[in-house]
mmCIF file of C-alpha atoms and ligand atoms in Angstrom:
data_model
loop_
_atom_site.group_PDB
_atom_site.id
_atom_site.type_symbol
_atom_site.label_atom_id
_atom_site.label_comp_id
_atom_site.label_asym_id
_atom_site.label_seq_id
_atom_site.Cartn_x
_atom_site.Cartn_y
_atom_site.Cartn_z
ATOM 1 C CA UNK A 1022 -0.006 0.032 -0.004
ATOM 2 C CA UNK A 1023 1.413 3.477 -0.851
ATOM 3 C CA UNK A 1024 2.099 6.020 1.751
ATOM 4 C CA UNK A 1025 -0.556 8.764 2.259
ATOM 5 C CA UNK A 1026 2.115 11.435 1.506
ATOM 6 C CA UNK A 1027 3.230 10.151 -1.893
ATOM 7 C CA UNK A 1028 2.150 11.761 -5.172
ATOM 8 C CA UNK A 1029 0.348 8.785 -6.529
ATOM 9 C CA UNK A 1030 -1.711 8.468 -3.358
ATOM 10 C CA UNK A 1031 -2.624 12.207 -3.444
ATOM 11 C CA UNK A 1032 -3.652 12.001 -7.060
ATOM 12 C CA UNK A 1033 -5.973 9.146 -6.330
ATOM 13 C CA UNK A 1034 -7.333 11.044 -3.362
ATOM 14 C CA UNK A 1035 -7.988 14.180 -5.505
ATOM 15 C CA UNK A 1036 -9.772 12.046 -8.061
ATOM 16 C CA UNK A 1037 -11.910 10.334 -5.342
ATOM 17 C CA UNK A 1038 -12.786 13.739 -3.852
ATOM 18 C CA UNK A 1039 -13.998 14.988 -7.200
ATOM 19 C CA UNK A 1040 -16.079 11.855 -7.755
ATOM 20 C CA UNK A 1041 -17.513 11.861 -4.267
ATOM 21 C CA UNK A 1042 -18.449 15.551 -4.485
ATOM 22 C CA UNK A 1043 -20.739 14.656 -7.355
ATOM 23 C CA UNK A 1044 -22.650 12.062 -5.353
ATOM 24 C CA UNK A 1045 -25.986 13.323 -3.858
ATOM 25 C CA UNK A 1046 -25.592 13.997 -0.124
ATOM 26 C CA UNK A 1047 -21.947 15.166 -0.289
ATOM 27 C CA UNK A 1048 -22.775 18.701 0.792
ATOM 28 C CA UNK A 1049 -25.366 18.004 3.505
ATOM 29 C CA UNK A 1050 -28.947 16.876 3.275
ATOM 30 C CA UNK A 1051 -31.064 14.860 5.744
ATOM 31 C CA UNK A 1052 -29.961 11.840 7.717
ATOM 32 C CA UNK A 1053 -30.690 9.390 4.954
ATOM 33 C CA UNK A 1054 -28.809 11.450 2.330
ATOM 34 C CA UNK A 1055 -25.774 11.637 4.541
ATOM 35 C CA UNK A 1056 -25.954 7.922 5.479
ATOM 36 C CA UNK A 1057 -26.046 6.993 1.782
ATOM 37 C CA UNK A 1058 -23.109 9.282 1.050
ATOM 38 C CA UNK A 1059 -20.934 7.893 3.881
ATOM 39 C CA UNK A 1060 -21.739 4.360 2.803
ATOM 40 C CA UNK A 1061 -20.906 5.176 -0.783
ATOM 41 C CA UNK A 1062 -17.475 6.547 0.277
ATOM 42 C CA UNK A 1063 -16.441 3.217 1.741
ATOM 43 C CA UNK A 1064 -18.342 0.940 -0.690
ATOM 44 C CA UNK A 1065 -16.945 2.570 -3.869
ATOM 45 C CA UNK A 1066 -13.363 2.891 -2.644
ATOM 46 C CA UNK A 1067 -12.472 -0.549 -3.949
ATOM 47 C CA UNK A 1068 -10.320 -1.121 -0.949
ATOM 48 C CA UNK A 1069 -8.107 1.976 -1.728
ATOM 49 C CA UNK A 1070 -7.758 4.187 1.399
ATOM 50 C CA UNK A 1071 -6.839 7.064 -0.882
ATOM 51 C CA UNK A 1072 -10.520 7.096 -1.854
ATOM 52 C CA UNK A 1073 -11.524 7.757 1.824
ATOM 53 C CA UNK A 1074 -10.858 11.446 2.042
ATOM 54 C CA UNK A 1075 -10.191 11.510 5.804
ATOM 55 C CA UNK A 1076 -8.190 8.276 6.126
ATOM 56 C CA UNK A 1077 -4.661 9.078 7.391
ATOM 57 C CA UNK A 1078 -3.773 5.378 8.085
ATOM 58 C CA UNK A 1079 -2.347 6.398 11.360
ATOM 59 C CA UNK A 1080 -3.689 7.718 14.652
ATOM 60 C CA UNK A 1081 -3.882 11.459 15.292
ATOM 61 C CA UNK A 1082 -0.658 12.812 16.888
ATOM 62 C CA UNK A 1083 -2.589 14.838 19.417
ATOM 63 C CA UNK A 1084 -4.548 11.822 20.419
ATOM 64 C CA UNK A 1085 -1.313 9.896 20.928
ATOM 65 C CA UNK A 1086 0.084 12.678 23.087
ATOM 66 C CA UNK A 1087 -2.998 12.768 25.230
ATOM 67 C CA UNK A 1088 -3.070 8.964 25.654
ATOM 68 C CA UNK A 1089 0.607 8.946 26.758
ATOM 69 C CA UNK A 1090 -0.436 11.098 29.613
ATOM 70 C CA UNK A 1091 -3.716 9.300 30.384
ATOM 71 C CA UNK A 1092 -3.220 5.539 30.048
ATOM 72 C CA UNK A 1093 -6.457 3.461 30.193
ATOM 73 C CA UNK A 1094 -5.573 0.861 32.827
ATOM 74 C CA UNK A 1095 -8.569 -1.176 31.766
ATOM 75 C CA UNK A 1096 -11.166 1.614 31.749
ATOM 76 C CA UNK A 1097 -13.750 1.742 29.038
ATOM 77 C CA UNK A 1098 -13.477 3.895 25.921
ATOM 78 C CA UNK A 1099 -15.476 4.552 22.805
ATOM 79 C CA UNK A 1100 -14.365 5.931 19.471
ATOM 80 C CA UNK A 1101 -17.187 7.775 17.726
ATOM 81 C CA UNK A 1102 -17.449 7.136 13.962
ATOM 82 C CA UNK A 1103 -14.178 5.213 13.762
ATOM 83 C CA UNK A 1104 -13.656 5.117 10.065
ATOM 84 C CA UNK A 1105 -10.767 2.773 9.210
ATOM 85 C CA UNK A 1106 -9.946 2.277 12.935
ATOM 86 C CA UNK A 1107 -6.438 3.835 13.475
ATOM 87 C CA UNK A 1108 -7.532 6.082 16.429
ATOM 88 C CA UNK A 1109 -9.484 3.175 17.998
ATOM 89 C CA UNK A 1110 -6.361 0.999 17.825
ATOM 90 C CA UNK A 1111 -4.272 3.684 19.563
ATOM 91 C CA UNK A 1112 -6.840 3.992 22.309
ATOM 92 C CA UNK A 1113 -6.838 0.255 22.761
ATOM 93 C CA UNK A 1114 -3.035 0.074 22.757
ATOM 94 C CA UNK A 1115 -3.053 2.716 25.538
ATOM 95 C CA UNK A 1116 -4.842 0.225 27.771
ATOM 96 C CA UNK A 1117 -8.496 1.112 27.292
ATOM 97 C CA UNK A 1118 -11.095 -1.547 26.806
ATOM 98 C CA UNK A 1119 -12.262 -0.074 23.463
ATOM 99 C CA UNK A 1120 -15.496 0.008 21.581
ATOM 100 C CA UNK A 1121 -15.509 1.641 18.179
ATOM 101 C CA UNK A 1122 -18.497 2.203 15.894
ATOM 102 C CA UNK A 1123 -19.379 3.795 12.504
ATOM 103 C CA UNK A 1124 -22.647 4.338 10.643
ATOM 104 C CA UNK A 1125 -21.142 2.715 7.575
ATOM 105 C CA UNK A 1126 -20.884 -1.080 7.657
ATOM 106 C CA UNK A 1127 -18.190 -0.751 5.055
ATOM 107 C CA UNK A 1128 -15.955 1.199 7.468
ATOM 108 C CA UNK A 1129 -16.469 -1.374 10.207
ATOM 109 C CA UNK A 1130 -15.671 -4.314 7.861
ATOM 110 C CA UNK A 1131 -12.597 -2.497 6.608
ATOM 111 C CA UNK A 1132 -11.261 -1.666 10.083
ATOM 112 C CA UNK A 1133 -11.733 -5.303 11.135
ATOM 113 C CA UNK A 1134 -9.919 -6.484 8.042
ATOM 114 C CA UNK A 1135 -6.972 -4.080 8.690
ATOM 115 C CA UNK A 1136 -6.668 -5.155 12.335
ATOM 116 C CA UNK A 1137 -7.539 -8.870 12.421
ATOM 117 C CA UNK A 1138 -6.029 -9.478 15.839
ATOM 118 C CA UNK A 1139 -7.492 -6.324 17.335
ATOM 119 C CA UNK A 1140 -8.894 -6.122 20.896
ATOM 120 C CA UNK A 1141 -11.240 -3.373 19.742
ATOM 121 C CA UNK A 1142 -14.896 -4.191 19.583
ATOM 122 C CA UNK A 1143 -15.841 -2.780 16.159
ATOM 123 C CA UNK A 1144 -19.565 -2.499 15.304
ATOM 124 C CA UNK A 1145 -21.953 -0.731 13.079
ATOM 125 C CA UNK A 1146 -24.127 1.851 15.017
ATOM 126 C CA UNK A 1147 -25.730 5.185 14.547
ATOM 127 C CA UNK A 1148 -24.622 7.998 16.862
ATOM 128 C CA UNK A 1149 -28.206 9.163 16.937
ATOM 129 C CA UNK A 1150 -29.724 5.835 18.026
ATOM 130 C CA UNK A 1151 -26.947 4.072 20.033
ATOM 131 C CA UNK A 1152 -27.535 0.965 22.085
ATOM 132 C CA UNK A 1153 -29.124 2.096 25.376
ATOM 133 C CA UNK A 1154 -26.471 0.450 27.455
ATOM 134 C CA UNK A 1155 -23.928 2.890 26.040
ATOM 135 C CA UNK A 1156 -25.618 5.800 27.761
ATOM 136 C CA UNK A 1157 -23.230 7.137 30.487
ATOM 137 C CA UNK A 1158 -21.083 4.058 30.144
ATOM 138 C CA UNK A 1159 -17.599 5.322 28.942
ATOM 139 C CA UNK A 1160 -14.615 6.620 30.940
ATOM 140 C CA UNK A 1161 -13.284 8.035 27.614
ATOM 141 C CA UNK A 1162 -15.325 9.199 24.660
ATOM 142 C CA UNK A 1163 -13.185 10.111 21.719
ATOM 143 C CA UNK A 1164 -14.693 12.273 18.952
ATOM 144 C CA UNK A 1165 -12.522 13.106 15.957
ATOM 145 C CA UNK A 1166 -13.866 14.841 12.851
ATOM 146 C CA UNK A 1167 -17.490 13.589 13.121
ATOM 147 C CA UNK A 1168 -19.272 16.851 14.088
ATOM 148 C CA UNK A 1169 -17.386 18.782 11.423
ATOM 149 C CA UNK A 1170 -18.716 16.294 8.801
ATOM 150 C CA UNK A 1171 -22.336 16.949 9.810
ATOM 151 C CA UNK A 1172 -24.612 19.804 9.046
ATOM 152 C CA UNK A 1173 -27.990 21.262 10.010
ATOM 153 C CA UNK A 1174 -30.187 19.131 12.266
ATOM 154 C CA UNK A 1175 -27.667 16.367 12.548
ATOM 155 C CA UNK A 1176 -24.974 18.629 13.734
ATOM 156 C CA UNK A 1177 -27.393 20.267 16.284
ATOM 157 C CA UNK A 1178 -28.107 16.807 17.753
ATOM 158 C CA UNK A 1179 -24.578 15.630 17.728
ATOM 159 C CA UNK A 1180 -23.314 17.516 20.795
ATOM 160 C CA UNK A 1181 -25.871 15.878 23.166
ATOM 161 C CA UNK A 1182 -25.546 12.508 21.445
ATOM 162 C CA UNK A 1183 -21.786 12.503 21.980
ATOM 163 C CA UNK A 1184 -21.878 13.869 25.524
ATOM 164 C CA UNK A 1185 -24.509 11.326 26.618
ATOM 165 C CA UNK A 1186 -22.024 8.537 26.347
ATOM 166 C CA UNK A 1187 -19.715 10.006 29.019
ATOM 167 C CA UNK A 1188 -19.799 8.302 32.409
ATOM 168 C CA UNK A 1189 -19.822 10.442 35.645
ATOM 169 C CA UNK A 1190 -16.126 11.176 36.211
ATOM 170 C CA UNK A 1191 -15.372 10.367 32.602
ATOM 171 C CA UNK A 1192 -13.713 12.377 29.843
ATOM 172 C CA UNK A 1193 -14.755 13.543 26.408
ATOM 173 C CA UNK A 1194 -11.858 14.319 24.034
ATOM 174 C CA UNK A 1195 -12.694 16.316 20.870
ATOM 175 C CA UNK A 1196 -10.333 16.680 17.975
ATOM 176 C CA UNK A 1197 -11.632 18.877 15.176
ATOM 177 C CA UNK A 1198 -10.853 21.496 12.588
ATOM 178 C CA UNK A 1199 -11.699 24.888 13.911
ATOM 179 C CA UNK A 1200 -12.727 28.331 12.529
ATOM 180 C CA UNK A 1201 -13.425 31.789 13.970
ATOM 181 C CA UNK A 1202 -16.884 32.686 15.205
ATOM 182 C CA UNK A 1203 -19.162 33.476 12.228
ATOM 183 C CA UNK A 1204 -16.461 32.649 9.637
ATOM 184 C CA UNK A 1205 -18.051 31.136 6.506
ATOM 185 C CA UNK A 1206 -17.244 27.492 5.717
ATOM 186 C CA UNK A 1207 -18.067 25.788 2.407
ATOM 187 C CA UNK A 1208 -17.931 22.267 3.763
ATOM 188 C CA UNK A 1209 -17.737 19.491 4.188
ATOM 189 C CA UNK A 1210 -16.006 19.668 6.416
ATOM 190 C CA UNK A 1211 -17.553 22.563 8.349
ATOM 191 C CA UNK A 1212 -14.957 23.278 11.052
ATOM 192 C CA UNK A 1213 -16.222 24.041 14.596
ATOM 193 C CA UNK A 1214 -16.646 27.571 15.887
ATOM 194 C CA UNK A 1215 -15.879 28.519 19.556
ATOM 195 C CA UNK A 1216 -19.677 28.538 20.275
ATOM 196 C CA UNK A 1217 -19.961 25.019 18.895
ATOM 197 C CA UNK A 1218 -17.174 23.646 21.096
ATOM 198 C CA UNK A 1219 -19.015 25.321 24.022
ATOM 199 C CA UNK A 1220 -22.105 23.251 23.236
ATOM 200 C CA UNK A 1221 -20.501 20.282 25.046
ATOM 201 C CA UNK A 1222 -20.401 22.404 28.172
ATOM 202 C CA UNK A 1223 -24.133 22.836 27.778
ATOM 203 C CA UNK A 1224 -24.473 19.099 28.045
ATOM 204 C CA UNK A 1225 -23.300 18.807 31.649
ATOM 205 C CA UNK A 1226 -19.560 18.668 30.839
ATOM 206 C CA UNK A 1227 -16.847 20.905 32.206
ATOM 207 C CA UNK A 1228 -14.105 22.218 29.980
ATOM 208 C CA UNK A 1229 -10.776 20.969 31.245
ATOM 209 C CA UNK A 1230 -8.592 22.353 28.561
ATOM 210 C CA UNK A 1231 -8.637 23.518 24.951
ATOM 211 C CA UNK A 1232 -5.565 23.774 22.723
ATOM 212 C CA UNK A 1233 -5.413 25.264 19.191
ATOM 213 C CA UNK A 1234 -2.863 23.843 16.830
ATOM 214 C CA UNK A 1235 -2.368 23.657 13.102
ATOM 215 C CA UNK A 1236 -1.985 20.783 10.604
ATOM 216 C CA UNK A 1237 0.108 21.604 7.608
ATOM 217 C CA UNK A 1238 -0.785 20.203 4.262
ATOM 218 C CA UNK A 1239 0.815 21.110 0.897
ATOM 219 C CA UNK A 1240 -0.071 24.779 0.351
ATOM 220 C CA UNK A 1241 -2.496 24.813 3.278
ATOM 221 C CA UNK A 1242 -2.483 25.487 7.033
ATOM 222 C CA UNK A 1243 -5.493 23.993 8.709
ATOM 223 C CA UNK A 1244 -6.484 25.262 12.167
ATOM 224 C CA UNK A 1245 -7.518 22.624 14.709
ATOM 225 C CA UNK A 1246 -8.428 22.403 18.306
ATOM 226 C CA UNK A 1247 -8.109 19.543 20.811
ATOM 227 C CA UNK A 1248 -10.537 19.996 23.690
ATOM 228 C CA UNK A 1249 -11.017 17.976 26.857
ATOM 229 C CA UNK A 1250 -14.132 17.905 28.948
ATOM 230 C CA UNK A 1251 -15.094 16.117 32.142
ATOM 231 C CA UNK A 1252 -18.409 14.988 33.583
ATOM 232 C CA UNK A 1253 -17.959 15.777 37.261
HETATM 233 C C1 LIG B 1420 -14.812 12.587 8.620
HETATM 234 S S1 LIG B 1420 -15.038 10.900 8.965
HETATM 235 C C2 LIG B 1420 -14.057 10.703 10.395
HETATM 236 C C3 LIG B 1420 -13.712 9.226 10.627
HETATM 237 C C4 LIG B 1420 -12.707 9.038 11.819
HETATM 238 N N1 LIG B 1420 -13.320 9.558 13.066
HETATM 239 C C5 LIG B 1420 -11.411 9.744 11.591
HETATM 240 O O1 LIG B 1420 -10.979 10.629 12.406
HETATM 241 O O2 LIG B 1420 -10.704 9.380 10.610
HETATM 242 C C6 LIG B 1420 -16.732 10.857 9.610
HETATM 243 C C7 LIG B 1420 -17.225 9.439 9.908
HETATM 244 O O3 LIG B 1420 -18.477 9.557 10.582
HETATM 245 C C8 LIG B 1420 -19.245 8.466 10.144
HETATM 246 N N2 LIG B 1420 -20.667 8.812 10.503
HETATM 247 C C9 LIG B 1420 -21.373 9.728 9.905
HETATM 248 N N3 LIG B 1420 -22.571 9.811 10.540
HETATM 249 C C10 LIG B 1420 -22.584 8.911 11.589
HETATM 250 C C11 LIG B 1420 -23.536 8.587 12.538
HETATM 251 N N4 LIG B 1420 -24.723 9.118 12.528
HETATM 252 N N5 LIG B 1420 -23.182 7.629 13.409
HETATM 253 C C12 LIG B 1420 -21.944 7.015 13.318
HETATM 254 N N6 LIG B 1420 -20.989 7.329 12.387
HETATM 255 C C13 LIG B 1420 -21.319 8.347 11.527
HETATM 256 C C14 LIG B 1420 -18.963 8.314 8.658
HETATM 257 O O4 LIG B 1420 -19.251 7.026 8.170
HETATM 258 C C15 LIG B 1420 -17.421 8.543 8.723
HETATM 259 O O5 LIG B 1420 -16.690 7.362 8.910
#
């Protein structure tokens, strides 16, 4: 498999982006439109991760840094909308008993195929109708790039859906692209504004820390934030 940084990989990714942008549901729509679009991304990729626009094939650096300071020691974690599984694997390797889910069955199958000996419990589920036993069940809830991929009603509902999984005493870790308050975004993705990060605080969580950082891509500097919240 080629590296995500090489020219051939990037050319395939650009071609996939163009193709995916033409599929109905790429720019928003209702829950069914979005579901269809996410399923199409994985189902039409033909096993090529270059065709999954967000697939880095490695865990997020900021997540790794956080996990090094907060090992799991057998506590329970959940990775929201896990995609191809790299972040979930890192969480599991840090000692968390890890569940990971995605709306798209194709993502779940692909993650399982990539990590056949994984201890992660991968499953298909919808953030907006999760199994009831997940409510308040997790010491660590990890959200990376899901809210920024949602728009309208789905985005509105996403803050409470994510926060509802955090156990009393537990942590929510959010990694997302960010933008200034009121700044236009022609997503997807639609980076989060400060008032949107604050929505998690409206869901009974306390902000522990929030750190802006940048991700550099050829010709682009992409503002991000990693934010940590606690349910006291
Ligand atoms: C931008 S990708 C991010 C994937 C992964 N978290 C990462 O950081 O690479 C958004 C993911 O959210 C999933 N998704 C979208 N709506 C969802 C929902 N309602 N429930 C669960 N997963 C969802 C998509 O299938 C997709 O894998």
